[in-house]
């Protein structure tokens, strides 16, 4: 897990700060250094101004090489002073009391007057590095745990129908929101999982550890863990604050999907070996594999109420495992091609499934019958219910996201903007935003209101 922090420093302190950056990197904290990040052709002031708002904190490294005995900056410190000025300007935009700036004394030097209002840390003390790390992690945790609402006032109409939240190096397969809607995770072919702050529209963490592409990612109900499914035949769990990683092994082929149970006790995984595994998160062991599919399992989903686990496979079948048991299985048949995704409605009474047959079906869970049929013009790779249960969003291989009204079985909106196939589309918990991702490597945010057109959340491309 990698969190980022801006390291402001004078040219004379560059060797010391580089060693500091290496120490931080070794424990999963990435130090942003202008000497590493900027090229000679870039506009220095513009790039610093662009980067600072994306950082959880700024560490200002001070020493007697940059500060005089009277606490003033030495000559030829123009760039360093400008960085500090820009950081202070950014700090004034934060809510009162936000610990955005940390002066870090590299030796026993005075604190400049414009930084004396900020609590500082002495790096040269025996516990200096430990205190620095605690500050960074607490600052990061305070941001990722934030429950502040989306700043709707920042949305504006644009000729560009989408706002690009971020970009991966390769195609992006999954983009779920956390329960508060302040965070979004992304899983990619590039083997990385990224965590994005939706409120501040920036990336904060990159999880790296899988040896092959990551197909799926899910948040735990308490928001403390992420779970991932990968082509390296493993599922992993990542603790977002401590960086702890748990690897779950047992499948004999690619792991395509992963999902937490509503109570956070169980983790379900679906694999190309044709099985579903249910992992006890207390013991980190799996039950006996659920066998029933005759082809790869592409998707798994827990019901929000009761103990129902659904799975969809390339055999065109949907299995409903009642009581989280492989003994009470029911089979739903209705698709003519691979089932790409299964998801329960918010109240658990309905199940939606998407397929390569260009349809999304709405099933009555109790009766096991098709309630509604939603049609598209291309393969539908995933589906998601709106929080009120009235709409379905489908990620389609024709490069579009389609939104259907379930009651009328009609398409009410088609979102265009992606170049290439769209692999996933999800609603935010309050239903005001929709995230989508696909073959073009981008993660896009759309505003959504029933009976209103979808419009761009932001025209700006955000940091990745």
Short mmCIF file of C-alpha atoms in Angstrom, two decimals:
data_model
loop_
_atom_site.label_atom_id
_atom_site.label_comp_id
_atom_site.label_asym_id
_atom_site.label_seq_id
_atom_site.Cartn_x
_atom_site.Cartn_y
_atom_site.Cartn_z
CA UNK A 1 0.00 0.00 0.00
CA UNK A 2 1.40 3.42 -0.91
CA UNK A 3 0.18 6.76 0.44
CA UNK A 4 1.70 10.01 -0.84
CA UNK A 5 3.06 13.06 0.93
CA UNK A 6 4.64 16.23 -0.44
CA UNK A 7 8.24 16.80 0.73
CA UNK A 8 9.21 20.46 0.45
CA UNK A 9 12.92 21.10 0.90
CA UNK A 10 15.82 23.38 0.02
CA UNK A 11 18.34 22.36 -2.62
CA UNK A 12 21.04 22.06 0.04
CA UNK A 13 18.99 19.45 1.92
CA UNK A 14 18.29 17.31 -1.14
CA UNK A 15 20.61 14.37 -0.14
CA UNK A 16 19.08 14.12 3.36
CA UNK A 17 15.52 14.39 2.06
CA UNK A 18 16.16 11.75 -0.61
CA UNK A 19 17.29 9.33 2.11
CA UNK A 20 14.18 10.25 4.08
CA UNK A 21 12.07 9.51 1.01
CA UNK A 22 13.69 6.09 0.69
CA UNK A 23 12.91 5.30 4.35
CA UNK A 24 9.30 6.28 3.82
CA UNK A 25 9.03 4.26 0.62
CA UNK A 26 10.24 1.16 2.46
CA UNK A 27 7.15 1.28 4.69
CA UNK A 28 4.65 2.15 1.96
CA UNK A 29 4.71 5.96 1.94
CA UNK A 30 5.66 7.72 -1.28
CA UNK A 31 7.43 11.06 -0.92
CA UNK A 32 6.66 13.57 -3.68
CA UNK A 33 9.92 15.34 -4.61
CA UNK A 34 9.96 18.00 -7.31
CA UNK A 35 13.42 16.82 -8.41
CA UNK A 36 11.99 13.36 -9.12
CA UNK A 37 8.55 14.29 -10.43
CA UNK A 38 9.19 17.33 -12.64
CA UNK A 39 11.03 17.56 -15.94
CA UNK A 40 13.04 20.58 -17.13
CA UNK A 41 10.36 21.54 -19.66
CA UNK A 42 7.50 21.74 -17.13
CA UNK A 43 6.12 24.92 -15.59
CA UNK A 44 7.34 24.50 -12.02
CA UNK A 45 4.84 26.79 -10.27
CA UNK A 46 1.88 25.46 -12.25
CA UNK A 47 2.76 21.81 -11.52
CA UNK A 48 3.28 22.46 -7.80
CA UNK A 49 -0.07 24.28 -7.63
CA UNK A 50 -1.74 21.35 -9.39
CA UNK A 51 -0.18 18.69 -7.17
CA UNK A 52 -0.63 20.26 -3.73
CA UNK A 53 -4.46 19.90 -3.61
CA UNK A 54 -4.08 16.15 -4.23
CA UNK A 55 -1.79 15.63 -1.24
CA UNK A 56 -3.02 14.63 2.23
CA UNK A 57 -0.16 16.60 3.82
CA UNK A 58 2.95 18.67 3.17
CA UNK A 59 6.15 18.01 5.12
CA UNK A 60 8.42 21.08 5.11
CA UNK A 61 12.00 19.96 5.71
CA UNK A 62 14.07 22.61 7.52
CA UNK A 63 17.74 22.81 8.51
CA UNK A 64 20.47 25.31 9.36
CA UNK A 65 21.45 25.05 5.69
CA UNK A 66 18.20 26.74 4.67
CA UNK A 67 17.29 28.79 7.79
CA UNK A 68 19.47 31.35 9.60
CA UNK A 69 19.95 31.49 13.38
CA UNK A 70 17.34 34.29 13.43
CA UNK A 71 14.73 32.11 11.77
CA UNK A 72 14.79 33.75 8.34
CA UNK A 73 15.46 31.94 5.08
CA UNK A 74 18.94 32.13 3.65
CA UNK A 75 19.55 33.66 0.25
CA UNK A 76 18.87 31.69 -2.92
CA UNK A 77 15.91 29.89 -1.30
CA UNK A 78 13.35 31.40 -3.69
CA UNK A 79 11.93 28.10 -4.96
CA UNK A 80 11.76 26.63 -1.46
CA UNK A 81 10.01 29.71 -0.08
CA UNK A 82 7.57 29.65 -2.99
CA UNK A 83 6.72 26.01 -2.25
CA UNK A 84 6.00 26.92 1.36
CA UNK A 85 3.90 29.89 0.26
CA UNK A 86 1.85 27.69 -2.07
CA UNK A 87 1.41 25.09 0.71
CA UNK A 88 0.20 27.78 3.13
CA UNK A 89 -2.26 29.05 0.53
CA UNK A 90 -3.58 25.52 0.08
CA UNK A 91 -3.82 25.06 3.87
CA UNK A 92 -6.04 28.14 4.12
CA UNK A 93 -8.54 26.39 1.84
CA UNK A 94 -8.87 23.50 4.29
CA UNK A 95 -11.35 23.44 7.19
CA UNK A 96 -10.00 25.20 10.34
CA UNK A 97 -7.70 22.96 12.36
CA UNK A 98 -6.77 20.65 9.48
CA UNK A 99 -3.18 19.39 10.12
CA UNK A 100 -2.06 19.89 6.54
CA UNK A 101 1.51 21.16 7.11
CA UNK A 102 4.20 19.57 9.27
CA UNK A 103 7.52 21.42 9.70
CA UNK A 104 10.24 18.76 10.02
CA UNK A 105 13.50 19.94 11.58
CA UNK A 106 16.46 18.02 10.15
CA UNK A 107 18.74 19.61 12.75
CA UNK A 108 18.46 22.09 15.63
CA UNK A 109 17.44 25.11 13.55
CA UNK A 110 14.84 27.84 14.29
CA UNK A 111 11.34 27.57 12.83
CA UNK A 112 10.60 30.39 10.33
CA UNK A 113 7.92 32.80 11.49
CA UNK A 114 5.34 31.79 8.85
CA UNK A 115 5.50 28.16 10.07
CA UNK A 116 5.52 28.70 13.84
CA UNK A 117 1.79 28.19 14.09
CA UNK A 118 2.20 24.56 13.03
CA UNK A 119 3.31 21.81 15.40
CA UNK A 120 6.68 20.46 14.28
CA UNK A 121 8.67 17.24 14.60
CA UNK A 122 12.43 16.91 15.19
CA UNK A 123 13.66 14.32 12.71
CA UNK A 124 17.01 14.09 14.51
CA UNK A 125 15.37 12.82 17.74
CA UNK A 126 15.37 9.09 18.38
CA UNK A 127 11.62 8.87 17.80
CA UNK A 128 11.50 11.57 15.10
CA UNK A 129 10.92 9.25 12.18
CA UNK A 130 8.26 7.32 14.11
CA UNK A 131 6.38 10.53 14.91
CA UNK A 132 6.60 11.64 11.28
CA UNK A 133 5.11 8.33 10.10
CA UNK A 134 2.33 8.55 12.70
CA UNK A 135 1.43 12.03 11.45
CA UNK A 136 1.28 10.92 7.81
CA UNK A 137 -0.80 7.83 8.52
CA UNK A 138 -3.20 9.67 10.80
CA UNK A 139 -3.63 12.37 8.20
CA UNK A 140 -4.24 9.80 5.49
CA UNK A 141 -6.68 7.87 7.70
CA UNK A 142 -8.63 11.06 8.49
CA UNK A 143 -9.12 11.64 4.76
CA UNK A 144 -10.03 8.08 3.76
CA UNK A 145 -12.47 7.82 6.69
CA UNK A 146 -14.11 11.12 5.84
CA UNK A 147 -17.90 10.99 5.54
CA UNK A 148 -18.34 14.51 4.24
CA UNK A 149 -20.83 14.74 1.35
CA UNK A 150 -19.97 15.21 -2.29
CA UNK A 151 -19.58 18.88 -3.13
CA UNK A 152 -22.45 19.04 -5.59
CA UNK A 153 -21.82 22.75 -6.10
CA UNK A 154 -18.58 21.87 -7.86
CA UNK A 155 -20.49 20.14 -10.65
CA UNK A 156 -20.91 22.19 -13.74
CA UNK A 157 -22.25 21.73 -17.24
CA UNK A 158 -19.70 21.03 -19.90
CA UNK A 159 -19.53 20.06 -23.53
CA UNK A 160 -17.53 17.08 -22.27
CA UNK A 161 -20.12 14.59 -20.92
CA UNK A 162 -17.76 12.94 -18.45
CA UNK A 163 -15.32 13.87 -15.73
CA UNK A 164 -12.22 11.71 -15.60
CA UNK A 165 -11.42 10.87 -11.99
CA UNK A 166 -8.21 9.03 -12.87
CA UNK A 167 -6.34 6.78 -15.25
CA UNK A 168 -4.61 3.40 -14.96
CA UNK A 169 -1.80 2.13 -17.16
CA UNK A 170 -4.10 -0.54 -18.59
CA UNK A 171 -7.83 -1.32 -18.84
CA UNK A 172 -9.91 -0.96 -15.68
CA UNK A 173 -12.29 -3.75 -14.65
CA UNK A 174 -14.08 -2.63 -11.49
CA UNK A 175 -14.92 0.67 -9.72
CA UNK A 176 -16.97 0.19 -6.51
CA UNK A 177 -17.77 2.97 -4.02
CA UNK A 178 -17.44 2.53 -0.26
CA UNK A 179 -20.55 2.81 1.92
CA UNK A 180 -20.20 6.55 2.53
CA UNK A 181 -19.52 7.32 -1.14
CA UNK A 182 -16.36 9.26 -0.30
CA UNK A 183 -13.99 6.61 -1.65
CA UNK A 184 -13.82 4.63 -4.86
CA UNK A 185 -11.54 1.68 -5.60
CA UNK A 186 -10.36 0.58 -9.04
CA UNK A 187 -8.99 -2.78 -10.23
CA UNK A 188 -6.92 -3.01 -13.39
CA UNK A 189 -5.11 -5.15 -15.91
CA UNK A 190 -1.93 -3.33 -14.78
CA UNK A 191 -1.99 -5.51 -11.60
CA UNK A 192 -2.72 -2.48 -9.43
CA UNK A 193 -5.62 -1.47 -7.22
CA UNK A 194 -6.04 2.25 -6.59
CA UNK A 195 -8.05 4.07 -3.97
CA UNK A 196 -9.54 7.45 -4.92
CA UNK A 197 -10.96 10.20 -2.73
CA UNK A 198 -14.15 11.16 -4.55
CA UNK A 199 -14.74 14.28 -2.48
CA UNK A 200 -11.32 15.76 -3.26
CA UNK A 201 -11.16 14.04 -6.67
CA UNK A 202 -7.68 12.58 -6.31
CA UNK A 203 -5.77 9.35 -5.79
CA UNK A 204 -4.30 8.59 -2.39
CA UNK A 205 -3.29 4.94 -2.29
CA UNK A 206 -1.98 2.30 -4.65
CA UNK A 207 -2.06 -1.35 -3.63
CA UNK A 208 0.56 -3.47 -5.36
CA UNK A 209 1.16 -7.17 -4.81
CA UNK A 210 -0.73 -9.27 -7.34
CA UNK A 211 1.39 -11.03 -9.96
CA UNK A 212 -1.20 -10.72 -12.70
CA UNK A 213 -4.22 -8.61 -13.67
CA UNK A 214 -6.82 -7.76 -11.03
CA UNK A 215 -10.38 -8.54 -12.13
CA UNK A 216 -12.41 -7.30 -9.17
CA UNK A 217 -12.25 -5.29 -5.95
CA UNK A 218 -14.71 -4.89 -3.06
CA UNK A 219 -14.93 -2.87 0.16
CA UNK A 220 -15.62 -4.57 3.50
CA UNK A 221 -18.83 -3.38 5.24
CA UNK A 222 -16.81 -1.56 7.95
CA UNK A 223 -14.69 0.16 5.30
CA UNK A 224 -11.40 -1.05 6.78
CA UNK A 225 -10.48 -3.68 4.17
CA UNK A 226 -10.38 -4.12 0.43
CA UNK A 227 -10.61 -7.55 -1.18
CA UNK A 228 -9.29 -8.28 -4.68
CA UNK A 229 -9.56 -11.10 -7.20
CA UNK A 230 -6.77 -11.78 -9.67
CA UNK A 231 -5.64 -13.87 -12.61
CA UNK A 232 -2.71 -15.01 -10.42
CA UNK A 233 -5.22 -17.48 -8.87
CA UNK A 234 -5.38 -15.68 -5.53
CA UNK A 235 -7.65 -13.32 -3.66
CA UNK A 236 -6.09 -10.76 -1.36
CA UNK A 237 -7.31 -8.63 1.53
CA UNK A 238 -5.69 -5.26 2.15
CA UNK A 239 -6.04 -3.31 5.39
CA UNK A 240 -6.29 0.29 4.25
CA UNK A 241 -4.66 1.91 7.28
CA UNK A 242 -1.94 -0.52 8.40
CA UNK A 243 -1.06 -1.92 4.98
CA UNK A 244 -1.47 -5.54 6.18
CA UNK A 245 -2.01 -7.97 3.29
CA UNK A 246 -3.68 -11.38 3.58
CA UNK A 247 -3.44 -13.76 0.63
CA UNK A 248 -6.13 -16.41 0.17
CA UNK A 249 -5.07 -19.45 -1.86
CA UNK A 250 -7.17 -22.42 -2.85
CA UNK A 251 -8.55 -21.89 -6.34
CA UNK A 252 -6.95 -23.83 -9.16
CA UNK A 253 -7.55 -21.19 -11.85
CA UNK A 254 -8.09 -17.45 -12.24
CA UNK A 255 -10.16 -15.75 -9.52
CA UNK A 256 -12.70 -13.54 -11.28
CA UNK A 257 -14.83 -12.14 -8.49
CA UNK A 258 -14.84 -11.41 -4.77
CA UNK A 259 -17.46 -10.07 -2.36
CA UNK A 260 -17.89 -9.53 1.41
CA UNK A 261 -20.97 -10.76 3.26
CA UNK A 262 -23.13 -7.97 4.78
CA UNK A 263 -21.94 -8.84 8.31
CA UNK A 264 -18.28 -8.86 7.23
CA UNK A 265 -17.71 -12.40 8.46
CA UNK A 266 -17.44 -14.15 5.11
CA UNK A 267 -15.73 -13.55 1.79
CA UNK A 268 -16.96 -15.24 -1.38
CA UNK A 269 -14.77 -15.84 -4.44
CA UNK A 270 -15.65 -17.15 -7.89
CA UNK A 271 -13.09 -18.76 -10.16
CA UNK A 272 -12.44 -20.08 -13.63
CA UNK A 273 -12.03 -23.50 -11.98
CA UNK A 274 -15.85 -23.53 -11.89
CA UNK A 275 -16.16 -23.26 -8.12
CA UNK A 276 -17.29 -20.75 -5.52
CA UNK A 277 -15.37 -20.60 -2.25
CA UNK A 278 -16.65 -19.15 1.01
CA UNK A 279 -13.87 -17.94 3.31
CA UNK A 280 -14.29 -17.59 7.08
CA UNK A 281 -12.49 -14.31 7.79
CA UNK A 282 -11.85 -15.25 11.42
CA UNK A 283 -9.91 -18.39 10.52
CA UNK A 284 -8.99 -17.29 6.98
CA UNK A 285 -9.91 -20.78 5.78
CA UNK A 286 -12.43 -21.69 3.10
CA UNK A 287 -15.28 -24.10 3.33
CA UNK A 288 -15.50 -26.98 0.93
CA UNK A 289 -15.80 -25.50 -2.60
CA UNK A 290 -19.31 -24.96 -3.88
CA UNK A 291 -19.52 -27.04 -7.04
CA UNK A 292 -22.36 -26.83 -9.53
CA UNK A 293 -21.25 -24.65 -12.41
CA UNK A 294 -19.88 -26.46 -15.46
CA UNK A 295 -17.78 -23.50 -16.64
CA UNK A 296 -15.88 -20.53 -15.12
CA UNK A 297 -17.67 -18.54 -12.42
CA UNK A 298 -17.65 -14.89 -13.45
CA UNK A 299 -19.50 -13.20 -10.58
CA UNK A 300 -20.62 -13.67 -6.97
CA UNK A 301 -23.00 -11.58 -4.84
CA UNK A 302 -24.42 -11.70 -1.31
CA UNK A 303 -28.02 -10.79 -0.60
CA UNK A 304 -28.32 -7.76 1.73
CA UNK A 305 -30.89 -9.67 3.78
CA UNK A 306 -31.02 -13.34 4.70
CA UNK A 307 -28.29 -15.80 3.83
CA UNK A 308 -28.34 -16.05 0.05
CA UNK A 309 -25.24 -16.18 -2.12
CA UNK A 310 -25.60 -15.93 -5.89
CA UNK A 311 -23.11 -16.83 -8.60
CA UNK A 312 -23.14 -16.47 -12.37
CA UNK A 313 -21.10 -18.49 -14.82
CA UNK A 314 -19.97 -18.95 -18.37
CA UNK A 315 -22.35 -21.93 -18.49
CA UNK A 316 -25.23 -19.38 -18.77
CA UNK A 317 -26.49 -20.45 -15.35
CA UNK A 318 -27.13 -18.58 -12.13
CA UNK A 319 -26.83 -20.48 -8.86
CA UNK A 320 -28.49 -19.40 -5.63
CA UNK A 321 -26.77 -20.97 -2.62
CA UNK A 322 -29.26 -20.71 0.27
CA UNK A 323 -27.89 -20.52 3.78
CA UNK A 324 -24.37 -20.13 2.38
CA UNK A 325 -24.51 -23.87 1.78
CA UNK A 326 -23.81 -26.04 -1.25
CA UNK A 327 -26.71 -28.29 -0.29
CA UNK A 328 -29.63 -25.91 -0.85
CA UNK A 329 -28.63 -24.73 -4.33
CA UNK A 330 -31.20 -23.48 -6.86
CA UNK A 331 -30.47 -22.88 -10.55
CA UNK A 332 -31.91 -20.00 -12.57
CA UNK A 333 -31.85 -20.49 -16.35
CA UNK A 334 -32.79 -17.77 -18.82
CA UNK A 335 -29.65 -16.48 -20.54
CA UNK A 336 -28.38 -17.94 -23.80
CA UNK A 337 -24.73 -16.98 -23.26
CA UNK A 338 -22.19 -16.35 -20.50
CA UNK A 339 -23.53 -14.67 -17.35
CA UNK A 340 -21.11 -11.81 -16.72
CA UNK A 341 -22.49 -10.33 -13.49
CA UNK A 342 -25.04 -10.95 -10.74
CA UNK A 343 -26.22 -8.41 -8.17
CA UNK A 344 -29.06 -8.25 -5.64
CA UNK A 345 -31.51 -5.36 -5.35
CA UNK A 346 -31.20 -3.16 -2.24
CA UNK A 347 -34.10 -4.97 -0.54
CA UNK A 348 -32.88 -8.43 -1.58
CA UNK A 349 -36.14 -9.45 -3.28
CA UNK A 350 -34.76 -9.23 -6.81
CA UNK A 351 -31.60 -10.34 -8.57
CA UNK A 352 -30.21 -8.81 -11.74
CA UNK A 353 -27.94 -10.67 -14.13
CA UNK A 354 -26.10 -9.45 -17.21
CA UNK A 355 -24.92 -11.53 -20.11
CA UNK A 356 -23.02 -11.72 -23.34
CA UNK A 357 -26.43 -12.39 -24.92
CA UNK A 358 -27.05 -8.60 -24.76
CA UNK A 359 -29.69 -8.76 -22.05
CA UNK A 360 -29.98 -7.97 -18.38
CA UNK A 361 -32.61 -10.00 -16.55
CA UNK A 362 -34.44 -9.10 -13.35
CA UNK A 363 -35.34 -12.19 -11.32
CA UNK A 364 -37.83 -12.68 -8.51
CA UNK A 365 -35.55 -14.33 -5.93
CA UNK A 366 -38.25 -16.27 -4.05
CA UNK A 367 -39.95 -17.67 -7.16
CA UNK A 368 -36.86 -18.00 -9.35
CA UNK A 369 -38.67 -16.52 -12.36
CA UNK A 370 -37.78 -13.69 -14.73
CA UNK A 371 -39.58 -10.51 -13.76
CA UNK A 372 -38.20 -8.09 -16.36
CA UNK A 373 -35.97 -8.24 -19.45
CA UNK A 374 -33.71 -5.28 -20.34
CA UNK A 375 -32.14 -5.21 -23.78
CA UNK A 376 -28.92 -3.66 -25.09
CA UNK A 377 -27.18 -3.52 -28.47
CA UNK A 378 -24.02 -5.27 -27.30
CA UNK A 379 -22.69 -7.57 -24.60
CA UNK A 380 -23.38 -6.30 -21.09
CA UNK A 381 -20.39 -6.89 -18.82
CA UNK A 382 -21.86 -5.74 -15.50
CA UNK A 383 -25.04 -4.37 -13.93
CA UNK A 384 -25.82 -2.31 -10.83
CA UNK A 385 -29.04 -1.31 -9.07
CA UNK A 386 -29.61 2.32 -8.17
CA UNK A 387 -29.95 2.76 -4.37
CA UNK A 388 -33.73 3.18 -4.68
CA UNK A 389 -33.98 -0.04 -6.69
CA UNK A 390 -35.79 1.63 -9.60
CA UNK A 391 -33.00 1.74 -12.17
CA UNK A 392 -30.30 -0.55 -13.54
CA UNK A 393 -26.98 0.66 -14.99
CA UNK A 394 -25.25 -1.61 -17.46
CA UNK A 395 -21.65 -1.45 -18.68
CA UNK A 396 -21.69 -2.37 -22.35
CA UNK A 397 -19.10 -3.50 -24.83
CA UNK A 398 -20.20 -0.89 -27.39
CA UNK A 399 -18.48 1.76 -25.24
CA UNK A 400 -21.68 2.99 -23.55
CA UNK A 401 -23.31 2.86 -20.15
CA UNK A 402 -27.04 2.25 -20.38
CA UNK A 403 -29.53 3.10 -17.65
CA UNK A 404 -32.88 1.33 -17.68
CA UNK A 405 -36.09 2.03 -15.82
CA UNK A 406 -36.92 -1.40 -14.41
CA UNK A 407 -40.68 -0.87 -14.20
CA UNK A 408 -41.04 0.16 -17.86
CA UNK A 409 -38.12 -1.96 -19.19
CA UNK A 410 -36.97 1.07 -21.20
CA UNK A 411 -33.60 2.75 -21.67
CA UNK A 412 -33.82 6.19 -20.06
CA UNK A 413 -30.25 7.32 -20.65
CA UNK A 414 -27.18 6.30 -22.64
CA UNK A 415 -23.86 7.66 -21.36
CA UNK A 416 -21.23 8.13 -24.06
CA UNK A 417 -17.59 9.04 -23.54
CA UNK A 418 -15.52 5.90 -23.18
CA UNK A 419 -13.37 4.76 -26.08
CA UNK A 420 -13.69 0.99 -26.28
CA UNK A 421 -15.52 -1.51 -24.11
CA UNK A 422 -16.95 -0.49 -20.73
CA UNK A 423 -16.38 -3.15 -18.08
CA UNK A 424 -18.08 -1.77 -14.99
CA UNK A 425 -20.58 0.87 -13.87
CA UNK A 426 -21.74 1.49 -10.30
CA UNK A 427 -23.98 3.97 -8.48
CA UNK A 428 -22.76 5.90 -5.45
CA UNK A 429 -24.65 5.09 -2.22
CA UNK A 430 -26.69 8.30 -2.40
CA UNK A 431 -27.46 7.68 -6.06
CA UNK A 432 -26.17 11.07 -7.20
CA UNK A 433 -23.08 9.77 -8.98
CA UNK A 434 -22.32 6.92 -11.33
CA UNK A 435 -18.78 5.64 -11.90
CA UNK A 436 -17.70 3.78 -15.01
CA UNK A 437 -14.46 2.26 -16.27
CA UNK A 438 -13.23 0.30 -19.22
CA UNK A 439 -10.81 -0.46 -21.98
CA UNK A 440 -9.67 3.15 -22.41
CA UNK A 441 -8.00 2.99 -18.93
CA UNK A 442 -10.12 5.81 -17.52
CA UNK A 443 -12.40 6.07 -14.49
CA UNK A 444 -15.27 8.45 -15.20
CA UNK A 445 -17.80 10.10 -12.90
CA UNK A 446 -21.29 11.11 -14.03
CA UNK A 447 -24.00 12.95 -12.17
CA UNK A 448 -27.34 11.22 -12.13
CA UNK A 449 -30.82 12.27 -11.12
CA UNK A 450 -34.00 10.36 -11.97
CA UNK A 451 -35.86 12.03 -14.84
CA UNK A 452 -32.86 14.27 -15.46
CA UNK A 453 -30.08 13.93 -17.95
CA UNK A 454 -26.69 12.64 -16.85
CA UNK A 455 -24.06 15.33 -17.08
CA UNK A 456 -20.37 15.76 -16.43
CA UNK A 457 -19.23 15.74 -12.81
CA UNK A 458 -16.07 17.64 -13.66
CA UNK A 459 -14.30 18.63 -16.82
CA UNK A 460 -10.87 18.40 -15.24
CA UNK A 461 -8.59 15.39 -15.46
CA UNK A 462 -7.52 14.52 -11.93
CA UNK A 463 -4.22 13.16 -10.62
CA UNK A 464 -3.50 9.45 -10.82
#
